Short mmCIF file of C-alpha atoms (C1' of nucleotides) in Angstrom, two decimals:
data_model
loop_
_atom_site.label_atom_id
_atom_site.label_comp_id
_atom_site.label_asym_id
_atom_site.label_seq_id
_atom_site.Cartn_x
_atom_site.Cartn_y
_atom_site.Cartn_z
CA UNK M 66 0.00 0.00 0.00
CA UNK M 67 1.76 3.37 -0.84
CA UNK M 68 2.47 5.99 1.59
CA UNK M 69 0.04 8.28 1.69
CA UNK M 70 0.72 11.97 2.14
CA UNK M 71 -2.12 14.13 2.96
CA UNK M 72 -4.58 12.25 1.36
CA UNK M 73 -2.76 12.28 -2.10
CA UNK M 74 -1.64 8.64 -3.32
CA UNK M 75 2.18 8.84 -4.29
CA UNK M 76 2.23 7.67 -7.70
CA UNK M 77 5.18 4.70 -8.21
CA UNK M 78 6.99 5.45 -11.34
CA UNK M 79 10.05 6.97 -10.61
CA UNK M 80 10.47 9.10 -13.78
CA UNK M 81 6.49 9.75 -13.42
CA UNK M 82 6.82 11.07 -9.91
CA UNK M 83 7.78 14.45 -10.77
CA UNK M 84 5.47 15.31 -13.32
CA UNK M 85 3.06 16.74 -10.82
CA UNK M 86 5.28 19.45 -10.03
CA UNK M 87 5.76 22.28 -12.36
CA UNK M 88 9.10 23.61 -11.63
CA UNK M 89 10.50 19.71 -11.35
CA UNK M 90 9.58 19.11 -15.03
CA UNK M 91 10.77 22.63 -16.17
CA UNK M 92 13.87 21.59 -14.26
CA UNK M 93 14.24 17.88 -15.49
CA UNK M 94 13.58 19.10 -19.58
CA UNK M 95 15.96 21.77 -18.93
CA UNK M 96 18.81 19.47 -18.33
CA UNK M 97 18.08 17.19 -20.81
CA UNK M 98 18.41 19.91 -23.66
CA UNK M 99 21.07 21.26 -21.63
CA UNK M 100 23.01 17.98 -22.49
CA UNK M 101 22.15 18.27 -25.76
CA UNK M 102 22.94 21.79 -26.85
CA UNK M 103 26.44 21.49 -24.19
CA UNK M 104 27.43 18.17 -26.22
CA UNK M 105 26.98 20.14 -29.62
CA UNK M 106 28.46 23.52 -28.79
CA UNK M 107 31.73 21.44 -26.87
CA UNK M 108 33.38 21.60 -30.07
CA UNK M 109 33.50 25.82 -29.96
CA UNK M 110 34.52 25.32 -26.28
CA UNK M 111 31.80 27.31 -25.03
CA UNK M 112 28.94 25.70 -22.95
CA UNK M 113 25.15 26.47 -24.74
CA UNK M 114 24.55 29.04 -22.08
CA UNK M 115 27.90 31.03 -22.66
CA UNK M 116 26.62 30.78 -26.25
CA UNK M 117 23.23 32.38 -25.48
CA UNK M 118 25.10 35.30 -23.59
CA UNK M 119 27.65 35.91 -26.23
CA UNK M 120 24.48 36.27 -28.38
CA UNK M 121 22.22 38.22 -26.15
CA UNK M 122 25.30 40.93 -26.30
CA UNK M 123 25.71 40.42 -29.46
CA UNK M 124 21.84 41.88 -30.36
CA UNK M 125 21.61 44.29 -27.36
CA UNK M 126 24.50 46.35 -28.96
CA UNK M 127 26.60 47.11 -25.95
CA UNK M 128 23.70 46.08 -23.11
CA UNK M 129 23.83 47.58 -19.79
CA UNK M 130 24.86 44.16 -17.69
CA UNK M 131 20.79 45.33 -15.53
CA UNK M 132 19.28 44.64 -19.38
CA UNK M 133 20.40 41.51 -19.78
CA UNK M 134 19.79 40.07 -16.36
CA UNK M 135 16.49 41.96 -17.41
CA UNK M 136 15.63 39.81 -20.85
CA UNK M 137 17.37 36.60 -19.09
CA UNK M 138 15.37 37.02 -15.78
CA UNK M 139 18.59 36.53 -14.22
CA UNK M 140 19.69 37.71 -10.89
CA UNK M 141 21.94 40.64 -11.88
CA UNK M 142 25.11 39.52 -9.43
CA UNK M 143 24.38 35.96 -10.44
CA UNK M 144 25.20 37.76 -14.18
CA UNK M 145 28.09 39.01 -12.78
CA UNK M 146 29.79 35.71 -11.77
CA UNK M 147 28.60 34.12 -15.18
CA UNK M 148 30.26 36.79 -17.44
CA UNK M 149 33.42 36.37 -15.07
CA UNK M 150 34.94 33.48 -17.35
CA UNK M 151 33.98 35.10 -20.53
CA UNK M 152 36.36 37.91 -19.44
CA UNK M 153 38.97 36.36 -18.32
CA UNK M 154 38.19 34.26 -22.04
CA UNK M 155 38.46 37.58 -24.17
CA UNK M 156 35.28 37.23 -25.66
CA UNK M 157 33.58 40.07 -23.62
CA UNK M 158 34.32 43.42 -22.01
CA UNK M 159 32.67 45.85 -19.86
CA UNK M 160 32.90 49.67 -19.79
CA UNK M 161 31.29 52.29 -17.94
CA UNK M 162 28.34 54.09 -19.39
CA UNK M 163 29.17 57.61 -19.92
CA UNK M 164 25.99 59.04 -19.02
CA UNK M 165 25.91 57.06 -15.70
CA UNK M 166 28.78 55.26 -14.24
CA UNK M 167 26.81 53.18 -12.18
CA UNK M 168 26.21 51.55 -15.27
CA UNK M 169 28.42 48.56 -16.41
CA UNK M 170 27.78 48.00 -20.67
CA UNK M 171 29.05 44.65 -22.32
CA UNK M 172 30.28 44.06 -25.49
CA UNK M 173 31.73 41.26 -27.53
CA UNK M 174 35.57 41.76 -28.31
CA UNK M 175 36.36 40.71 -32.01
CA UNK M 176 37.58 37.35 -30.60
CA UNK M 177 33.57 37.24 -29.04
CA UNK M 178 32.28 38.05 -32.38
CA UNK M 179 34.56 35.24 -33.84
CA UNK M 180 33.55 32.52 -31.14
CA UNK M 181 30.02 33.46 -31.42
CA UNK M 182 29.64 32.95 -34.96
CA UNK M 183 31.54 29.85 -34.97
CA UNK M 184 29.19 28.71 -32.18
CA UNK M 185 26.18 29.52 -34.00
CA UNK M 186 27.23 27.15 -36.79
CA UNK M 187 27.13 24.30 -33.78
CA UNK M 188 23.72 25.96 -31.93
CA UNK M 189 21.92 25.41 -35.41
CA UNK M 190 22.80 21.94 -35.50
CA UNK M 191 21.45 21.20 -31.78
CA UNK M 192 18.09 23.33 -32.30
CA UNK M 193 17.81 21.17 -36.01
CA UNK M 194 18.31 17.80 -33.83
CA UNK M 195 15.61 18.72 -31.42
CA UNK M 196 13.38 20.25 -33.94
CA UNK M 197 13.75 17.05 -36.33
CA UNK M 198 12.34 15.02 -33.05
CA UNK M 199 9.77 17.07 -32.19
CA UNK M 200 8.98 19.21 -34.70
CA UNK M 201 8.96 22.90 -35.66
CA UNK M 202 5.44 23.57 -34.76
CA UNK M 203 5.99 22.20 -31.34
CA UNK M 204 9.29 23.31 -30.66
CA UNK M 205 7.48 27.42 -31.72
CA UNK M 206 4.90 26.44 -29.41
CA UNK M 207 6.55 25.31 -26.41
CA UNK M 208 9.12 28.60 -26.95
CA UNK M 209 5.91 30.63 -26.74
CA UNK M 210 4.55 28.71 -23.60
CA UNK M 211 8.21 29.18 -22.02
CA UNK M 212 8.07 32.72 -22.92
CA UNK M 213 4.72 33.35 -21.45
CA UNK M 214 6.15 31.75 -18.20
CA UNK M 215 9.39 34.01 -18.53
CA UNK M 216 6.83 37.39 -18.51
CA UNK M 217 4.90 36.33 -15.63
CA UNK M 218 4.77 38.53 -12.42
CA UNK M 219 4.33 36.84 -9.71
CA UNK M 220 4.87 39.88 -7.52
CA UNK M 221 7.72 38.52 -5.60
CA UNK M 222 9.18 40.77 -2.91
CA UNK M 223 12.89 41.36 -3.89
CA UNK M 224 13.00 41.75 0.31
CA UNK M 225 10.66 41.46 2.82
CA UNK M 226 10.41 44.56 5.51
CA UNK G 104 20.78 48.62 -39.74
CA UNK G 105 20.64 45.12 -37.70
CA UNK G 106 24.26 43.04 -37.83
CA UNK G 107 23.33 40.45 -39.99
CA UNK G 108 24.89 36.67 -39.48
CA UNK G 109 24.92 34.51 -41.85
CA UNK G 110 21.74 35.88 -43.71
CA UNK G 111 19.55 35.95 -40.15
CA UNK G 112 18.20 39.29 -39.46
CA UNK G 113 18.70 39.73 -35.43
CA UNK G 114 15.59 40.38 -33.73
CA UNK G 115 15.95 43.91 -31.59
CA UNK G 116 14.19 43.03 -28.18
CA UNK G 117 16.22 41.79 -26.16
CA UNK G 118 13.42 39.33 -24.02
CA UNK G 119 12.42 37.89 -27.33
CA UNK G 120 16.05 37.74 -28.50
CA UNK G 121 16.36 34.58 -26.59
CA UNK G 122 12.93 33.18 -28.41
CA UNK G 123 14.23 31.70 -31.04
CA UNK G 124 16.79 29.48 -29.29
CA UNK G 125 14.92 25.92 -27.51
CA UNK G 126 17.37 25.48 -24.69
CA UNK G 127 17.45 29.30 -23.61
CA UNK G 128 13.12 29.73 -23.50
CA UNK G 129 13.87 26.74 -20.92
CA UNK G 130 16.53 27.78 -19.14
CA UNK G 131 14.59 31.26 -18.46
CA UNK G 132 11.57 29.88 -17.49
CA UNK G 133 13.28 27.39 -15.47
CA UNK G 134 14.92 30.15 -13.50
CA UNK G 135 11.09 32.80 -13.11
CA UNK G 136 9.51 29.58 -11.93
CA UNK G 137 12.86 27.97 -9.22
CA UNK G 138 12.46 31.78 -8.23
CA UNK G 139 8.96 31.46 -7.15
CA UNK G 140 9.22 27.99 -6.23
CA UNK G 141 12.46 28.59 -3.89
CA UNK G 142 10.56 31.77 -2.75
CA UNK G 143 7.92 30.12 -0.98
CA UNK G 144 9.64 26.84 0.24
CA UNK G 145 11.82 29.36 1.83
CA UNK G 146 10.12 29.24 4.93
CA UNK G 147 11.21 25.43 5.04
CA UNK G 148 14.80 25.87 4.66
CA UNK G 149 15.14 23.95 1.81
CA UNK G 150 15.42 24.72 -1.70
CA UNK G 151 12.72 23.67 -4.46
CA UNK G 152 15.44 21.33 -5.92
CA UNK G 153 16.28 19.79 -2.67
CA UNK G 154 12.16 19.45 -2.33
CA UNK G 155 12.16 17.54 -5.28
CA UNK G 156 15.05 15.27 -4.75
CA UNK G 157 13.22 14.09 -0.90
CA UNK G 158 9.99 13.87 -2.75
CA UNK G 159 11.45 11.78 -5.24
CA UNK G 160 13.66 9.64 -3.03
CA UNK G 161 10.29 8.92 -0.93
CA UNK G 162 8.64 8.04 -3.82
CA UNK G 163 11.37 5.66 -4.75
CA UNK G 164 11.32 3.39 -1.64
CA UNK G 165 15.21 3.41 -0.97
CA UNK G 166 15.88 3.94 -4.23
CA UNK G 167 19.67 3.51 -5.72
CA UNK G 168 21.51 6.45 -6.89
CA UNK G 169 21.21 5.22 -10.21
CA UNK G 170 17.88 5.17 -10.48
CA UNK G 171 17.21 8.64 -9.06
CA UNK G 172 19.98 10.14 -11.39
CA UNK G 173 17.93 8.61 -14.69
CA UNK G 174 14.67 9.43 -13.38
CA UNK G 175 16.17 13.00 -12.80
CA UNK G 176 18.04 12.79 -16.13
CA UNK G 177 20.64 14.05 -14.04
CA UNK G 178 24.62 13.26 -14.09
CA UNK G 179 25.04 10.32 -11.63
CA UNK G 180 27.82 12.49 -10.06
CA UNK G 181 25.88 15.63 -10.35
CA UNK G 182 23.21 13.52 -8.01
CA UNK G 183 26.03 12.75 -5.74
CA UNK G 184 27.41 16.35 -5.01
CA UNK G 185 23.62 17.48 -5.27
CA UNK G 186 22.92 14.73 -2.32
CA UNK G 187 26.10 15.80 0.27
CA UNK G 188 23.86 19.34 1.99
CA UNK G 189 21.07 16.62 2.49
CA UNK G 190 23.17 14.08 4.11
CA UNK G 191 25.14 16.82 5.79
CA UNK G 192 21.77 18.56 7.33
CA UNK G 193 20.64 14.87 8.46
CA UNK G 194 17.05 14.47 5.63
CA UNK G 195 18.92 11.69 3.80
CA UNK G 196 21.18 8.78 4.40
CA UNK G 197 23.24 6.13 2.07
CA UNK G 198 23.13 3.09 2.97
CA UNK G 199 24.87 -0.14 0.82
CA UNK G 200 22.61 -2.30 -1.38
CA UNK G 201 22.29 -5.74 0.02
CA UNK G 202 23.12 -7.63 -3.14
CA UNK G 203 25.34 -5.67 -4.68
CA UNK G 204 27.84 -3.51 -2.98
CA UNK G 205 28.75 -1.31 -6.07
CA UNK G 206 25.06 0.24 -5.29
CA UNK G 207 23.75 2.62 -3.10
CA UNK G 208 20.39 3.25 -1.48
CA UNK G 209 19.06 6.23 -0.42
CA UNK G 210 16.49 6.67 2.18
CA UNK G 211 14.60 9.46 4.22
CA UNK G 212 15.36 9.76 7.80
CA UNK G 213 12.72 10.68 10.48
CA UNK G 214 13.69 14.11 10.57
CA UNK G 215 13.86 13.94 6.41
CA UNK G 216 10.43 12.63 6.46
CA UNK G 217 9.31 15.54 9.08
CA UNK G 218 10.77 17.97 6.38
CA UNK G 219 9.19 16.65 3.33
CA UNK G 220 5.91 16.52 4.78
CA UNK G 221 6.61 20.35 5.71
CA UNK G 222 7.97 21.27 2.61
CA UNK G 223 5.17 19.73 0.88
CA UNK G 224 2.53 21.91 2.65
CA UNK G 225 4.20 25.27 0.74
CA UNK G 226 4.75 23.50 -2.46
CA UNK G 227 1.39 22.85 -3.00
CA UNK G 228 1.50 26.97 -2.42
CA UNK G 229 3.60 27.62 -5.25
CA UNK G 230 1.88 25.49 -7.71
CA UNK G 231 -1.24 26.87 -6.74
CA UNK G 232 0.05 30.32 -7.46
CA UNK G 233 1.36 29.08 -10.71
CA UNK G 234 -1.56 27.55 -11.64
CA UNK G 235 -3.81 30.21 -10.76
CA UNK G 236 -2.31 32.46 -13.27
CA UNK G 237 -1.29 30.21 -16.18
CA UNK G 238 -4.52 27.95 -15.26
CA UNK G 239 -4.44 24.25 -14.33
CA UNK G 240 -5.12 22.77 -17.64
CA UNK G 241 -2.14 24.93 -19.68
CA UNK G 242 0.20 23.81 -16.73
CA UNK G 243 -0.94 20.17 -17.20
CA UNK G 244 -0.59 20.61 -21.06
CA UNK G 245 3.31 22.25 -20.11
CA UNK G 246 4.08 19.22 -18.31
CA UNK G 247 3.00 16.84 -20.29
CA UNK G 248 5.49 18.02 -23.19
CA UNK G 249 8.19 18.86 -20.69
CA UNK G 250 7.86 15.08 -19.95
CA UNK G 251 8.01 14.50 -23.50
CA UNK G 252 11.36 16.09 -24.21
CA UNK G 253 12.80 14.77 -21.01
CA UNK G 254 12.42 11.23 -22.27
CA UNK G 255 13.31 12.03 -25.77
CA UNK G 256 16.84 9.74 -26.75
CA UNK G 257 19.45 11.87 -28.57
CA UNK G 258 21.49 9.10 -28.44
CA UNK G 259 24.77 11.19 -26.99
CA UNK G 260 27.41 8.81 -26.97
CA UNK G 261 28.92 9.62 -23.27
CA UNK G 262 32.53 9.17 -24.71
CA UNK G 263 33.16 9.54 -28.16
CA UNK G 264 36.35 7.07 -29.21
"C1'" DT P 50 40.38 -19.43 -12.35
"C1'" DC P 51 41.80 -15.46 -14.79
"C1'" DT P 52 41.15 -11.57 -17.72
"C1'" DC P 53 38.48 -8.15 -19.77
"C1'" DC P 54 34.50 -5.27 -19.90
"C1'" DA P 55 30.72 -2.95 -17.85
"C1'" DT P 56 28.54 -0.73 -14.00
"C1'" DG P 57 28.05 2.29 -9.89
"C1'" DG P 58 29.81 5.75 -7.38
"C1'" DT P 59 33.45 9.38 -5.55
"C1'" DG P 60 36.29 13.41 -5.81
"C1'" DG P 61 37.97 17.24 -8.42
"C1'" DC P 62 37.13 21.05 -11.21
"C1'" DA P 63 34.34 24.12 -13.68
"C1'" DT P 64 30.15 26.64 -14.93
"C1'" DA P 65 25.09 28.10 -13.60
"C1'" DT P 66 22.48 30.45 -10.47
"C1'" DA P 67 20.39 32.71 -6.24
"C1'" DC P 68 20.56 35.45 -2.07
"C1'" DC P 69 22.72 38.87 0.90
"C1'" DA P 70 25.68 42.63 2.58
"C1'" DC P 71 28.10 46.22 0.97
"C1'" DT P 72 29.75 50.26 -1.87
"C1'" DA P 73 29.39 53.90 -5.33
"C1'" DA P 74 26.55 56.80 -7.99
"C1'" DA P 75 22.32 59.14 -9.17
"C1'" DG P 76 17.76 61.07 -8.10
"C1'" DA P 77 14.39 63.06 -4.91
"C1'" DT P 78 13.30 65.84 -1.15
"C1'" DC P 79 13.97 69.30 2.26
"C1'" DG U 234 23.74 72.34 -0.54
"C1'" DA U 235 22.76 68.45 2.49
"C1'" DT U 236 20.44 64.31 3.42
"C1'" DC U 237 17.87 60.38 2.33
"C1'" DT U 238 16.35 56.91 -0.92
"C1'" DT U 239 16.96 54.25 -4.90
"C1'" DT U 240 19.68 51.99 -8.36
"C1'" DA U 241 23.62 49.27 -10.31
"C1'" DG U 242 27.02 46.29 -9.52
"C1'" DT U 243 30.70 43.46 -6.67
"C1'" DG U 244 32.20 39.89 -3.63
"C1'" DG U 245 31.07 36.15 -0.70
"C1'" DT U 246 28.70 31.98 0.03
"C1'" DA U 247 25.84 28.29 -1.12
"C1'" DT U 248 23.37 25.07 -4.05
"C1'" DA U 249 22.69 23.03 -9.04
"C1'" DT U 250 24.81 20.66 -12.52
"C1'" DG U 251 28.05 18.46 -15.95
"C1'" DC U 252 32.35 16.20 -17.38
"C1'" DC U 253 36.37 13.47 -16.36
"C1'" DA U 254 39.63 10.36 -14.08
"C1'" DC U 255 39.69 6.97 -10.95
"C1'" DC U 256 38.43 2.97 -7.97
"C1'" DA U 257 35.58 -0.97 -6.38
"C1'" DT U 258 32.49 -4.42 -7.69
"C1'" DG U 259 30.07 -7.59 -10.65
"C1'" DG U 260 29.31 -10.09 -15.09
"C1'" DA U 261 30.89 -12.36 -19.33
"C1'" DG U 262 33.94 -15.04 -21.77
"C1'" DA U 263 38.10 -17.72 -22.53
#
DNA sequence: TCTCCATGGTGGCATATACCACTAAAGATC
DNA sequence: GATCTTTAGTGGTATATGCCACCATGGAGA
């Protein structure tokens, strides 16, 4: 007889198990593409989410590092310590704004530019492999049910008084 | 007039920048909904991951590493590392398999138990909040195809010759 | 029985990511 | 002009996660 938790019957399947919770299947499909687009894009020697960075730059035109923590719903210091190795790589740089020096701006050095475009070569190839399984239509759809998720406010307080 | 790469005009917003890319939608949404989700297990102590992982390993019935790690789709040393804070704060313990000593269990302890049932009390909080705004049968709908691509076989070979 | 191969797991190292305290800079208010 | 509040970012710390080399154990085959 399975455990039962508060009146809910635990279902038995291990791989099953999660798919009540929302965040545990967002989490669960998030590494398995991970692996995918990481095995793909380890031939440019970038991991897939250096590769979305580099490119995020690359279309912000010189971002303000806030922006992009902004689009990536990123914690901005978290942002910080991710852009660290791309530094210390030469693909990116940061510069104060000149109208507020609060303000850190990133761009992609022409080593960045180089990487990037040599990584998109790779990124095409992982999003036709997925896209071949599942298909375009899906893969569009489930990028606009991920994006709805991305925009929604749940009114978190950054700190509680 | 946009960069153009390789004959792809770059979209200008930088939130739907990201759109077009399978892994990235995924990773975003994955981090706006382990926001909320960590936001309101706070109160537990634990994180939504760590939820997930007792949930799953009471599910399981003393289940091996192994099996957690493929139910996860997680890296069986990934699980490992992930599993240490647990064992450390006294939820979990690792115990030998009986038949086969290269295995190892993984059980709840009392006070793991004590914690899941408490943790379990706010998650329901946080997928009610989620589902209250994206509405039960989109986040069922979400799931489901999040289950889909998590069992999906891209047949990575885990060490290329 | 011995050897080879496969499996399960650990430790190391690195990136991904979040929260918090703190500092510097800018804006608002008095 | 001075003070207070807000904003942007850094450093520290911790968890999340993946890859790799390595070791112990078990299975298959000679």
């Amino acid at each position: 007889m399975p455990f039962v938790l508060h009146g809910i019957a635990m279902p038995q399947d291990a791989f099953t198990a999660l798919s009540l919770c929302n965040n545990a299947t967002l989490r669960r499909a998030t590494r398995k593409l991970g692996q995918l687009y990481d095995d793909v894009l380890a031939a440019s020697g970038l991991k897939a989410t250096q590769q979305g960075l580099l490119y995020q730059i690359h279309v912000g035109e010189e971002p303000a590092m806030g922006a992009i923590a902004t689009a990536l719903v990123m914690d901005l210091s978290a942002l910080g310590h991710t852009l660290k190795p791309l530094i210390r790589d030469g693909f990116v740089e940061t510069f104060a704004d000149s109208n507020d020096r609060r303000i850190k701006r990133v761009r992609l050095t022409p080593l960045g530019r180089q990487k990037l475009e040599e990584a998109m070569k790779l990124w095409r190839v992982a999003q036709q492999r997925f896209e071949d399984m599942v298909g375009k239509e899906q893969a569009a759809s489930l990028r606009a049910a991920l994006d709805r998720i991305a925009a929604l406010d749940f009114d978190l307080p950054p700190a509680a008084p």
